[in-house]
mmCIF file of C-alpha atoms in Angstrom:
data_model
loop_
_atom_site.group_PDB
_atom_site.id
_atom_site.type_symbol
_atom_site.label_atom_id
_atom_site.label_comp_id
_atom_site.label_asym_id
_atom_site.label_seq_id
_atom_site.Cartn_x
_atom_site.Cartn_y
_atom_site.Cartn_z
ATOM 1 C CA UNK A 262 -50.001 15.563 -9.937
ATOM 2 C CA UNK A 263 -48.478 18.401 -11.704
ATOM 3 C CA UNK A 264 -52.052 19.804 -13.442
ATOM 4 C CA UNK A 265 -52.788 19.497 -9.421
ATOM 5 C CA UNK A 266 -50.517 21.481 -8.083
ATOM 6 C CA UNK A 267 -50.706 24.147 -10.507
ATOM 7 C CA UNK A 268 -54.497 24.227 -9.763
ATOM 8 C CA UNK A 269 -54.293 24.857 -6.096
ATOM 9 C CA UNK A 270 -51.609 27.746 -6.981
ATOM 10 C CA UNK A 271 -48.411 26.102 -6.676
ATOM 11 C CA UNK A 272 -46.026 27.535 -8.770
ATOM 12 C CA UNK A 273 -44.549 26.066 -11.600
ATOM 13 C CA UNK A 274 -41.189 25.155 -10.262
ATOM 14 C CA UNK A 275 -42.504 23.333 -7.461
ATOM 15 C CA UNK A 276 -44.956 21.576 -9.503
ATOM 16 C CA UNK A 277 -42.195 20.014 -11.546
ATOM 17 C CA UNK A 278 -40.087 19.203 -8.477
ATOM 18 C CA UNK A 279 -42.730 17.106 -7.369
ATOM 19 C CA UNK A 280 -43.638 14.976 -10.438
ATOM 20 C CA UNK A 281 -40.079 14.753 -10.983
ATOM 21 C CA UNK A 282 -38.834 10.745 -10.244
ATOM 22 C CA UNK A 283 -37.297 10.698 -6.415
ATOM 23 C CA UNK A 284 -33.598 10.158 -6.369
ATOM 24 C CA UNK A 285 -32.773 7.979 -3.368
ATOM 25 C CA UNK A 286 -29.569 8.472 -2.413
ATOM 26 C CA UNK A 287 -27.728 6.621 1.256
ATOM 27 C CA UNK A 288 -26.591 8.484 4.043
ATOM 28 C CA UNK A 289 -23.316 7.248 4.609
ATOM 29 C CA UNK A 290 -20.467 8.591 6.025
ATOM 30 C CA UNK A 291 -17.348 6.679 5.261
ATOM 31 C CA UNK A 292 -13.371 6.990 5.643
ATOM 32 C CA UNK A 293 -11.322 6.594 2.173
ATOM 33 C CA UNK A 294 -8.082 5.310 3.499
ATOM 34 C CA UNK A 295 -5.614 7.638 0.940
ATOM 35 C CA UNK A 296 -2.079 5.920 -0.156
ATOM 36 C CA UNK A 297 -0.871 9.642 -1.229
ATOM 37 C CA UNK A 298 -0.997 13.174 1.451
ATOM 38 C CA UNK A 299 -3.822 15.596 0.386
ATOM 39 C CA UNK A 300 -1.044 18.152 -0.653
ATOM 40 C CA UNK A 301 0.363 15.839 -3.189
ATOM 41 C CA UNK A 302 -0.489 17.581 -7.143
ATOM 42 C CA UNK A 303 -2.928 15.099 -8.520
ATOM 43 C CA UNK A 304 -2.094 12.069 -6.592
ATOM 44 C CA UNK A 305 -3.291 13.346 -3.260
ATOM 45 C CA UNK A 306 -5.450 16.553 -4.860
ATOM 46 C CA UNK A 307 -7.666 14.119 -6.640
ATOM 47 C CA UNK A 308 -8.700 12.054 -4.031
ATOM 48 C CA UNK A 309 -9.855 15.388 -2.500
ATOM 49 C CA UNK A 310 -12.022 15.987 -5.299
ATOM 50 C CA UNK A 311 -13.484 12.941 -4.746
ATOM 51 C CA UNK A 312 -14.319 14.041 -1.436
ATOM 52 C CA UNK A 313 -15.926 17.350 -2.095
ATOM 53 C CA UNK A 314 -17.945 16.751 -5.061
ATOM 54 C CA UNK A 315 -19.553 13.881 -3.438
ATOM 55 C CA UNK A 316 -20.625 16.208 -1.230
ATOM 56 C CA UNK A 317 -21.742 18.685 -2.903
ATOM 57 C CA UNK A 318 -23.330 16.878 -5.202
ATOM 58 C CA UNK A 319 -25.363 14.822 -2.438
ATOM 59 C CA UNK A 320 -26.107 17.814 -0.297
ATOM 60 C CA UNK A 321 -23.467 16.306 1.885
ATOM 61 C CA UNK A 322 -25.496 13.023 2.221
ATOM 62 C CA UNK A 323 -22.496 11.004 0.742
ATOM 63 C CA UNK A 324 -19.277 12.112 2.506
ATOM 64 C CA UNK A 325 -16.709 9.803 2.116
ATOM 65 C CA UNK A 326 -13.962 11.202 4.077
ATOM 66 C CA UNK A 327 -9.806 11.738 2.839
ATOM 67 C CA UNK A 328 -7.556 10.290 5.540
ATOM 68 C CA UNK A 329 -3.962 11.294 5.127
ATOM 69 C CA UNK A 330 -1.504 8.018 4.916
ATOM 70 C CA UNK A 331 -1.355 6.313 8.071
ATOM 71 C CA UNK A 332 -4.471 8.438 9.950
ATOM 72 C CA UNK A 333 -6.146 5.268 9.750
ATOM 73 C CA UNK A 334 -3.456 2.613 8.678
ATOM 74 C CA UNK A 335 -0.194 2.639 6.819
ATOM 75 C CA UNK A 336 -0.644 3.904 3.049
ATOM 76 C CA UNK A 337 0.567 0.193 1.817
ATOM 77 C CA UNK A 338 -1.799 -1.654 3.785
ATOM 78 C CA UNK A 339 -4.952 0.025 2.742
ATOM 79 C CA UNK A 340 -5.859 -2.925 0.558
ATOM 80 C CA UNK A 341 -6.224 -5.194 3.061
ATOM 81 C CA UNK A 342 -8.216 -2.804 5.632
ATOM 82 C CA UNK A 343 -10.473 -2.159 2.424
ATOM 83 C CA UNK A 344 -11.109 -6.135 2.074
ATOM 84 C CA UNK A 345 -11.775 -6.554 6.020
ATOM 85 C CA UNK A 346 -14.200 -3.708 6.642
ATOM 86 C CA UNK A 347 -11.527 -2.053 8.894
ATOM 87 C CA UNK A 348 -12.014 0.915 6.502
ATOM 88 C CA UNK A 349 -15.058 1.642 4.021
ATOM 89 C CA UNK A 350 -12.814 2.821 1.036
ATOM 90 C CA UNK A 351 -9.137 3.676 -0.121
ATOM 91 C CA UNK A 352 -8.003 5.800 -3.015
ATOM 92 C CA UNK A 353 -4.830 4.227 -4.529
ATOM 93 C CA UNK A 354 -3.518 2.468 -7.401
ATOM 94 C CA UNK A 355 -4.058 -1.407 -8.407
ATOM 95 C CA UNK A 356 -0.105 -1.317 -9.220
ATOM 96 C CA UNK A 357 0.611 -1.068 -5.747
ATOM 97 C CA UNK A 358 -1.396 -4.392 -4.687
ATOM 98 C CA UNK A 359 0.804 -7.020 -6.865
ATOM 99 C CA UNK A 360 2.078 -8.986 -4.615
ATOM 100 C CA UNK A 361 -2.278 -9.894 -4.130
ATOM 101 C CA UNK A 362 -2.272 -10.818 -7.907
ATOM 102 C CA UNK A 363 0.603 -9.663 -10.415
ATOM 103 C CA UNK A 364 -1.969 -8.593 -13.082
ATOM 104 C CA UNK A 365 -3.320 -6.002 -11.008
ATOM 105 C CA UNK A 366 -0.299 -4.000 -12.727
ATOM 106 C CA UNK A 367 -2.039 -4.636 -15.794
ATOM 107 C CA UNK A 368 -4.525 -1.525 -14.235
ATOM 108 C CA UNK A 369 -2.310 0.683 -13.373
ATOM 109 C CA UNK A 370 0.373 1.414 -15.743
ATOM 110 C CA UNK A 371 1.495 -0.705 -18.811
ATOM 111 C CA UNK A 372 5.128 -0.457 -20.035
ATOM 112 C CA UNK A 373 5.319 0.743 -23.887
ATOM 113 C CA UNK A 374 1.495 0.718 -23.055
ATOM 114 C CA UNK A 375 -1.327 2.938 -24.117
ATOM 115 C CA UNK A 376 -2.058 6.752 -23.473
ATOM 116 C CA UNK A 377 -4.680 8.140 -21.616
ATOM 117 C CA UNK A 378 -7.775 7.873 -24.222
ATOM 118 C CA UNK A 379 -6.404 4.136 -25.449
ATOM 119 C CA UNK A 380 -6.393 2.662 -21.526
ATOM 120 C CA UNK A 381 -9.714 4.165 -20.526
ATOM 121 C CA UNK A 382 -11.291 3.155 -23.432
ATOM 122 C CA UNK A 383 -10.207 -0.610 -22.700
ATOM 123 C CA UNK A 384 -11.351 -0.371 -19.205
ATOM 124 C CA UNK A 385 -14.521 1.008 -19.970
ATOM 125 C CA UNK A 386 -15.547 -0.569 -22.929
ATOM 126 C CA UNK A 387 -13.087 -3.132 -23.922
ATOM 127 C CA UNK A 388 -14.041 -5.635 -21.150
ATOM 128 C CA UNK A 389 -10.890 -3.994 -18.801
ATOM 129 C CA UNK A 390 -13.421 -3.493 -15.834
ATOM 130 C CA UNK A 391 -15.363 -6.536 -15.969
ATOM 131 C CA UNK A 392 -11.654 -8.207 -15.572
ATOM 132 C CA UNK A 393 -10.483 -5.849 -12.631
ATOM 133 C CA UNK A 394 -14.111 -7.060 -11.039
ATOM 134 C CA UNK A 395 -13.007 -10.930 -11.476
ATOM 135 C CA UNK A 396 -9.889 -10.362 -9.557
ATOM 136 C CA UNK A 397 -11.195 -8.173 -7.182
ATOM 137 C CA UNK A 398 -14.182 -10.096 -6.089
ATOM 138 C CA UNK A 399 -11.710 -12.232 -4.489
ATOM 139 C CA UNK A 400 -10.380 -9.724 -1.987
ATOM 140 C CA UNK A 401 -14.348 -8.598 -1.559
ATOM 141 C CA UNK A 402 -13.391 -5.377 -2.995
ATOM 142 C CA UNK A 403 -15.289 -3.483 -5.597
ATOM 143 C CA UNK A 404 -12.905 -1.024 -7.488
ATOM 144 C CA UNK A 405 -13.980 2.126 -9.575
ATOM 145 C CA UNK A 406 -11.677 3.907 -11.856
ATOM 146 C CA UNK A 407 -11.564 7.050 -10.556
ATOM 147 C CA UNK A 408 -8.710 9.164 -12.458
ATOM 148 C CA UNK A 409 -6.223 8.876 -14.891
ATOM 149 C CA UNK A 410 -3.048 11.467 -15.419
ATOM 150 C CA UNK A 411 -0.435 11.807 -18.833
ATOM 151 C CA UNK A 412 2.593 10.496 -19.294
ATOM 152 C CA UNK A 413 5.288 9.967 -16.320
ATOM 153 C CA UNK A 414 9.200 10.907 -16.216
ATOM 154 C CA UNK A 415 10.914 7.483 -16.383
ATOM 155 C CA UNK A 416 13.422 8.466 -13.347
ATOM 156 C CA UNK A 417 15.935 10.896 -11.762
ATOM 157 C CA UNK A 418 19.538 9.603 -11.738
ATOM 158 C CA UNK A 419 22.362 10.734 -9.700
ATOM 159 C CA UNK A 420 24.952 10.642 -12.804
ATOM 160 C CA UNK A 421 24.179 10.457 -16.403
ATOM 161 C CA UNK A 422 22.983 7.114 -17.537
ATOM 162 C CA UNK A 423 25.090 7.419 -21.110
ATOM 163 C CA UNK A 424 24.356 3.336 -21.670
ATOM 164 C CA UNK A 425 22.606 0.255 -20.447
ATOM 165 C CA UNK A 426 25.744 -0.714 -18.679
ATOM 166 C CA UNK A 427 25.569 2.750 -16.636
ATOM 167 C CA UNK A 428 22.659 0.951 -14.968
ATOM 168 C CA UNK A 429 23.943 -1.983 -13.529
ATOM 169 C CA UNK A 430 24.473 -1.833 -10.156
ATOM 170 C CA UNK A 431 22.066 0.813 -9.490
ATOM 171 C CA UNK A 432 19.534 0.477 -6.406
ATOM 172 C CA UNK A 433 16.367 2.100 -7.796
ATOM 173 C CA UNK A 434 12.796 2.795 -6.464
ATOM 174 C CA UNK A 435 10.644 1.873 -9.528
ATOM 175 C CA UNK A 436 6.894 1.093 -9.665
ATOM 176 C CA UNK A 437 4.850 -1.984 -11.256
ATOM 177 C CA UNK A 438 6.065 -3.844 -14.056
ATOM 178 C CA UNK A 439 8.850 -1.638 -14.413
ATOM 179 C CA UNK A 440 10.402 -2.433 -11.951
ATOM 180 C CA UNK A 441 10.695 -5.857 -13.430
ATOM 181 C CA UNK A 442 11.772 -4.625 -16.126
ATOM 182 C CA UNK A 443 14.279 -2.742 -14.622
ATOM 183 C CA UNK A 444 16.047 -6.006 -12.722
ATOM 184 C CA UNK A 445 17.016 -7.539 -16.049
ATOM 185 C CA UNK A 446 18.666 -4.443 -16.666
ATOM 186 C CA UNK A 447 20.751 -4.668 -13.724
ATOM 187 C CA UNK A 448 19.251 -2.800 -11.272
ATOM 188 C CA UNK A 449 17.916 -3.352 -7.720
ATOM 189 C CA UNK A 450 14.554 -2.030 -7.175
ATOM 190 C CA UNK A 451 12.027 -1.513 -4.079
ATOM 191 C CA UNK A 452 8.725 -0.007 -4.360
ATOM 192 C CA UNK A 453 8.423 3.352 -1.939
ATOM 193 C CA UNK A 454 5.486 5.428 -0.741
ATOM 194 C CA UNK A 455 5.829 8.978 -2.239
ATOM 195 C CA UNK A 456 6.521 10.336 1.488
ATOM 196 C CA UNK A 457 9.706 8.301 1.748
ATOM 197 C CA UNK A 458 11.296 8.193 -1.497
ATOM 198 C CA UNK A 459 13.461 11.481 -0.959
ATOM 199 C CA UNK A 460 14.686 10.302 2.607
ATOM 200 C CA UNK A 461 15.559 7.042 0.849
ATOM 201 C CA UNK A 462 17.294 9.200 -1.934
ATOM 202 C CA UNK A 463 19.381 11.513 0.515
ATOM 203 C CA UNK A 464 20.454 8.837 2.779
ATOM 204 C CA UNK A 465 22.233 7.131 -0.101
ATOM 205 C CA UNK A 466 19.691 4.167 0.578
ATOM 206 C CA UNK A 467 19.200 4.175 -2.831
ATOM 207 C CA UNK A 468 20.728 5.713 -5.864
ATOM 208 C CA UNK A 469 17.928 6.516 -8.396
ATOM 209 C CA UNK A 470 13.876 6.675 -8.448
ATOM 210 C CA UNK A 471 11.006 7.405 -10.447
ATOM 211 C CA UNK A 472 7.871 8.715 -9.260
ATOM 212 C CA UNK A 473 5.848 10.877 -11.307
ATOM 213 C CA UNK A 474 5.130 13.487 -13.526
ATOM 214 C CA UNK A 475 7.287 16.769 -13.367
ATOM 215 C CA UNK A 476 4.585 18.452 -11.388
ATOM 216 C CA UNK A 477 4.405 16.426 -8.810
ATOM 217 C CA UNK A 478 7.761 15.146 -9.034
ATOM 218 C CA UNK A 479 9.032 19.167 -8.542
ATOM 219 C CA UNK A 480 7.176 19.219 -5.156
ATOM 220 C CA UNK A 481 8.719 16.446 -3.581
ATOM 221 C CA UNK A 482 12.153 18.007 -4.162
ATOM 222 C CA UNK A 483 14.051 14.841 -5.927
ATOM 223 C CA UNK A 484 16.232 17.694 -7.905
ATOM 224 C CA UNK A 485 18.016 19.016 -4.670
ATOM 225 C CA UNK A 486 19.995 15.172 -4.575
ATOM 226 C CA UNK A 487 19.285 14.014 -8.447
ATOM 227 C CA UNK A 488 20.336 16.390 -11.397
ATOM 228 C CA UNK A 489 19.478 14.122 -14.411
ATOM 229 C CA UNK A 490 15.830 13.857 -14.796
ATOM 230 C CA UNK A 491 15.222 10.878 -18.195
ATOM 231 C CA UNK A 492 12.112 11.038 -20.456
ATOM 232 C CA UNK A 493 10.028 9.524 -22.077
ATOM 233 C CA UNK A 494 8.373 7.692 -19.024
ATOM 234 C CA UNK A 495 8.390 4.291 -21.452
ATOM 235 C CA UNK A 496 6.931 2.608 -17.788
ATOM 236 C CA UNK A 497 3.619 4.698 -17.471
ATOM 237 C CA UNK A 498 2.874 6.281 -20.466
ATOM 238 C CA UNK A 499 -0.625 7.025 -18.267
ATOM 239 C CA UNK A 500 -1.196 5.565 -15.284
ATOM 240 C CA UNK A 501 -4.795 4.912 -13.743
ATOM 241 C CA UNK A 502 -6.063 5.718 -10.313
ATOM 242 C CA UNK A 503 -8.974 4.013 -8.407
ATOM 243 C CA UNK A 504 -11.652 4.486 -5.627
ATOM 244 C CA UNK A 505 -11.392 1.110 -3.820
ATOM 245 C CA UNK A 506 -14.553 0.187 -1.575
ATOM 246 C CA UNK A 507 -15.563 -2.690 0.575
ATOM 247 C CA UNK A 508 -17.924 -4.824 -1.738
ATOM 248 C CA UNK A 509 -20.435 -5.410 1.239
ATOM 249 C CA UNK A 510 -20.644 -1.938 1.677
ATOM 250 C CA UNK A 511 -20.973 -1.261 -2.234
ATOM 251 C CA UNK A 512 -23.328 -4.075 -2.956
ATOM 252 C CA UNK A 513 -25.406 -2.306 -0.072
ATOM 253 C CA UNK A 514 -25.588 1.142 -1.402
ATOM 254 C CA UNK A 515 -28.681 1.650 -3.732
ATOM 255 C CA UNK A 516 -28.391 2.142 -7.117
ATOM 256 C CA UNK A 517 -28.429 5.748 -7.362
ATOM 257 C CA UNK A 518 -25.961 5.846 -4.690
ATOM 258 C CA UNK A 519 -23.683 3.653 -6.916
ATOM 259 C CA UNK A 520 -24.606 6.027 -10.136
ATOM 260 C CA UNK A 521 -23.354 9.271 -8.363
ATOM 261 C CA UNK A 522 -20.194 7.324 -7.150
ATOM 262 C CA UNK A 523 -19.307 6.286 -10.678
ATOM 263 C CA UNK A 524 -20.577 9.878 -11.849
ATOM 264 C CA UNK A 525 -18.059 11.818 -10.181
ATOM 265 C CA UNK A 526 -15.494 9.416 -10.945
ATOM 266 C CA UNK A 527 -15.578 9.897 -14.649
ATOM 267 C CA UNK A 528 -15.971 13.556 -13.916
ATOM 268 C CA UNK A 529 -12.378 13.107 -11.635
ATOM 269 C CA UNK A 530 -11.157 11.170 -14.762
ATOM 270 C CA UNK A 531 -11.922 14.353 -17.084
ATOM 271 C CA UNK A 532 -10.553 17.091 -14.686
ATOM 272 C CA UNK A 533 -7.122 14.982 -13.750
ATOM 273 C CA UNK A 534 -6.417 14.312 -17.481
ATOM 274 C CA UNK A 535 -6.804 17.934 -18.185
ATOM 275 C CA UNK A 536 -5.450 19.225 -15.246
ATOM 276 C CA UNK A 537 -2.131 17.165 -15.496
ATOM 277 C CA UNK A 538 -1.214 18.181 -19.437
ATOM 278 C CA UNK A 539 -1.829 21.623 -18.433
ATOM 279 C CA UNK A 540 0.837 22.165 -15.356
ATOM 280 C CA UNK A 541 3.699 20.003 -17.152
ATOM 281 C CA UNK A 542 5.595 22.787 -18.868
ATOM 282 C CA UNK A 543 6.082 25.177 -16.253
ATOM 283 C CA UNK A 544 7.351 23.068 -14.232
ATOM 284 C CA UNK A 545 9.752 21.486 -16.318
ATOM 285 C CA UNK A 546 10.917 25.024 -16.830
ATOM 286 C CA UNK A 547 11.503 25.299 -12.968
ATOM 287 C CA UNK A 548 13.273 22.115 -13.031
ATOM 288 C CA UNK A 549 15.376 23.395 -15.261
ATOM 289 C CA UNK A 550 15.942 26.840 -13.456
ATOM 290 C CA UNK A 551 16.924 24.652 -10.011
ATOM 291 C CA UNK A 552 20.052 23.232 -12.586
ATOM 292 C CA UNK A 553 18.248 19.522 -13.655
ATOM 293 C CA UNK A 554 19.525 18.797 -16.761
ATOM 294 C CA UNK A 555 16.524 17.090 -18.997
ATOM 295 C CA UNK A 556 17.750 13.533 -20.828
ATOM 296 C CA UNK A 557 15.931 11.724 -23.506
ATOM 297 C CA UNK A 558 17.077 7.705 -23.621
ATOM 298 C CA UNK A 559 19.210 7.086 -26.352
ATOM 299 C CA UNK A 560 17.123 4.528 -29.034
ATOM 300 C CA UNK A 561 19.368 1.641 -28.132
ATOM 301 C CA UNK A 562 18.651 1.611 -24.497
ATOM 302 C CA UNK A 563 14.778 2.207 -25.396
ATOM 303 C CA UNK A 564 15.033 -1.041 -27.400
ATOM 304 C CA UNK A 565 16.596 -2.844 -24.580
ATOM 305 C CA UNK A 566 14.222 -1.935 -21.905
ATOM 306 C CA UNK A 567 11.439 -2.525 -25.112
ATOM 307 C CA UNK A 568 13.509 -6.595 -25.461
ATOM 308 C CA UNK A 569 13.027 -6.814 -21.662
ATOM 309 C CA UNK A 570 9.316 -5.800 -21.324
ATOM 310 C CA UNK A 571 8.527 -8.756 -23.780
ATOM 311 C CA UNK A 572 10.692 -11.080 -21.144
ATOM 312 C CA UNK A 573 8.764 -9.935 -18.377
ATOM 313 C CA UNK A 574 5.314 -10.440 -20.015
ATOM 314 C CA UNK A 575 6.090 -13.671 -20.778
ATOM 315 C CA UNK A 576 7.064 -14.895 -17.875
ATOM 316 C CA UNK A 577 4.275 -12.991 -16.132
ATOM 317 C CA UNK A 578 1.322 -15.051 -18.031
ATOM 318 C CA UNK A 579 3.109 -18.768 -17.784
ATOM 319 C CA UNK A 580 3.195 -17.675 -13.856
ATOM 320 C CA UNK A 581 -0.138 -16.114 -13.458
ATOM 321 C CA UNK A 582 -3.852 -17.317 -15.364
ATOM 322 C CA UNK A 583 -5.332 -14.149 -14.299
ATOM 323 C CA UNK A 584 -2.113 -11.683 -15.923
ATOM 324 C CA UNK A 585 -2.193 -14.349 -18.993
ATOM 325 C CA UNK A 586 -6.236 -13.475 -19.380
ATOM 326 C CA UNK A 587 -5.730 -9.267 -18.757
ATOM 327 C CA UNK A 588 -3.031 -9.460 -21.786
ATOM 328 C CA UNK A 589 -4.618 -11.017 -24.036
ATOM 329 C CA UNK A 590 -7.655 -8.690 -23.572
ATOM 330 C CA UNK A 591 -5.489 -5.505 -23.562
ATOM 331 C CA UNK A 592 -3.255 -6.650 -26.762
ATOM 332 C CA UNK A 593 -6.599 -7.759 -28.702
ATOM 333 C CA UNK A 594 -7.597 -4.642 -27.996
ATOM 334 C CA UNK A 595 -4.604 -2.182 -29.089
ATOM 335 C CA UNK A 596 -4.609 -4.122 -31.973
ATOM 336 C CA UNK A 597 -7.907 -2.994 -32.985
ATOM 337 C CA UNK A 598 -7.346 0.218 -31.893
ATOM 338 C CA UNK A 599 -4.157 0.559 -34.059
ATOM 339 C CA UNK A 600 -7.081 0.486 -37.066
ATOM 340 C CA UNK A 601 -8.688 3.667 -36.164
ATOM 341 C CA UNK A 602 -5.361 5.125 -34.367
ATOM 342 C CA UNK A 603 -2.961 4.990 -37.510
ATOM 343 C CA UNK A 604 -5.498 6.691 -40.091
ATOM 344 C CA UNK A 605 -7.223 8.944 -37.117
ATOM 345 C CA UNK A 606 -4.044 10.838 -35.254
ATOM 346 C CA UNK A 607 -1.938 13.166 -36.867
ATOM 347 C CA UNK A 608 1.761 11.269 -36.113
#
């Protein structure tokens, strides 16, 4: 074809174009159902990316559209529209969807758990995603890993937390299996959408909450109630992201449809890891300009919230086959990983 084409005159370019293999890409035009508002640093800002470079990248055959929280339904009850059909696609977390299956948390955000490079590797090639598949299949959901951000805060407090006992009592919004953690420490904890955690926190409603990252924690304003902001985030030492989809709609899509999805997801992945270790220090120094005072936990409450996390996990597998079988995989693999880790990384 291309000897051809070149013969009757066609130029060069077009002459590869043509012998080139066709890449068959849907036209679809679907609604991704977003747990986090578009404005929100990396939470909400990835999701857009998501949008847009499927776009561009299709020649706007694949648009898969952001809807704010609630433009379609509420942000917490975008799993379930996901598994009906009532919505193509959501971008979210699995640690919000525990009360489906408790070892979703196991895909989100691992207390004392692995950075960024450690987790992804396990999901990608340490048999993580063929587990999140298992579970999901259930629901009729097909989830991609679709971005991953550093290390969280592990909470803004009201007072200074000096000991465990200075956390008794408290009424907390906490995330995933730290918030478990957190009970046998005392405290009361509720999970909260980003959008009404600082209502909750000015009200009184509660008395303490993590959320994020100091970049995104700065825009949501938790400094003008809470002055005592408490690192290391021992609760999401990286927490991962996902592109939920309908798994009739997936299963539909052709395969080079399904290639450019997962494409610019690892490409999302890349840019949000970057991204998020290079707009942590400036804000921190803002924080600290708008009078938050910056805590590291002492080493003995560190141990107890350490003593804790091993309660939790234990009870978590006798309760659950499926959080018993994500475990084990992730703790065979750190332990393998601690081979290359311990001689590899400077420390």
């Amino acid at each position: 074809m291309k000897k051809l084409l070149l013969a009757l005159g066609v130029s060069t370019s077009l002459a590869l174009a043509a012998s080139a293999p066709a890449f068959a890409l849907d036209e679809i035009k679907w609604d991704m159902q977003s747990t986090y508002p578009s404005s929100l640093t990396q939470l909400g800002t990835l999701g857009k990316v998501i949008e847009e470079r499927l776009a561009k990248a299709s020649n706007g055959q694949v648009q898969i559209t952001f809807q704010e929280p609630g433009a379609i339904v509420p942000a917490l009850e975008a799993f379930d529209a996901v598994s009906s059909g009532a919505v193509q696609a959501a971008w979210s977390t699995p640690g919000y969807w525990t009360g489906k299956d408790s070892a979703l948390a196991l895909f989100a955000a691992v207390p004392f758990g692995p950075q960024a490079g450690e987790y992804y590797a396990w999901i990608r090639f340490g048999g993580g995603q063929e587990l999140l598949d298992e579970i999901y299949a259930n629901y009729n959901i097909k989830s991609l890993m679709c971005g991953v951000i550093a290390p969280e805060a592990s909470g803004w407090f009201r007072k200074e937390i000096k000991s465990v006992d200075d956390l008794k009592g408290l009424k907390m919004r906490f995330f995933g299996l730290g918030a478990k953690v957190m009970e046998k420490m005392g405290v009361s904890t509720q999970l909260l959408a980003g959008g009404d955690i600082f209502p909750a926190l000015e009200l009184g409603t509660i008395d303490a909450t993590e959320f994020s990252m100091p970049a995104i924690d700065l825009k949501l304003g938790f400094y003008q109630v809470a002055k005592h902001y408490y690192f290391p985030g021992w609760h999401q030492q990286s927490t991962l992201f996902e592109l939920m989809i309908n798994k009739d709609e997936w299963d539909a899509l052709s395969d080079d449809t399904r290639a450019l999805i997962e494409t610019v997801c690892e490409a999302n992945i890349a840019y949000g890891l970057a991204e998020g270790e290079a707009i942590q220090f400036a804000a921190l120094k803002e924080l600290q300009d708008k009078g938050v005072t910056i805590h590291t936990w002492p080493p003995e409450v560190l141990d107890a919230l350490r003593a804790a996390w091993g309660e939790v996990v234990a009870e978590e597998a006798a309760n659950n086959p499926n959080f018993a079988k994500a475990w084990e995989s992730l703790s065979a693999f750190r332990d393998n990983y601690k081979t290359w880790s311990e001689i590899g990384y400077l420390r």
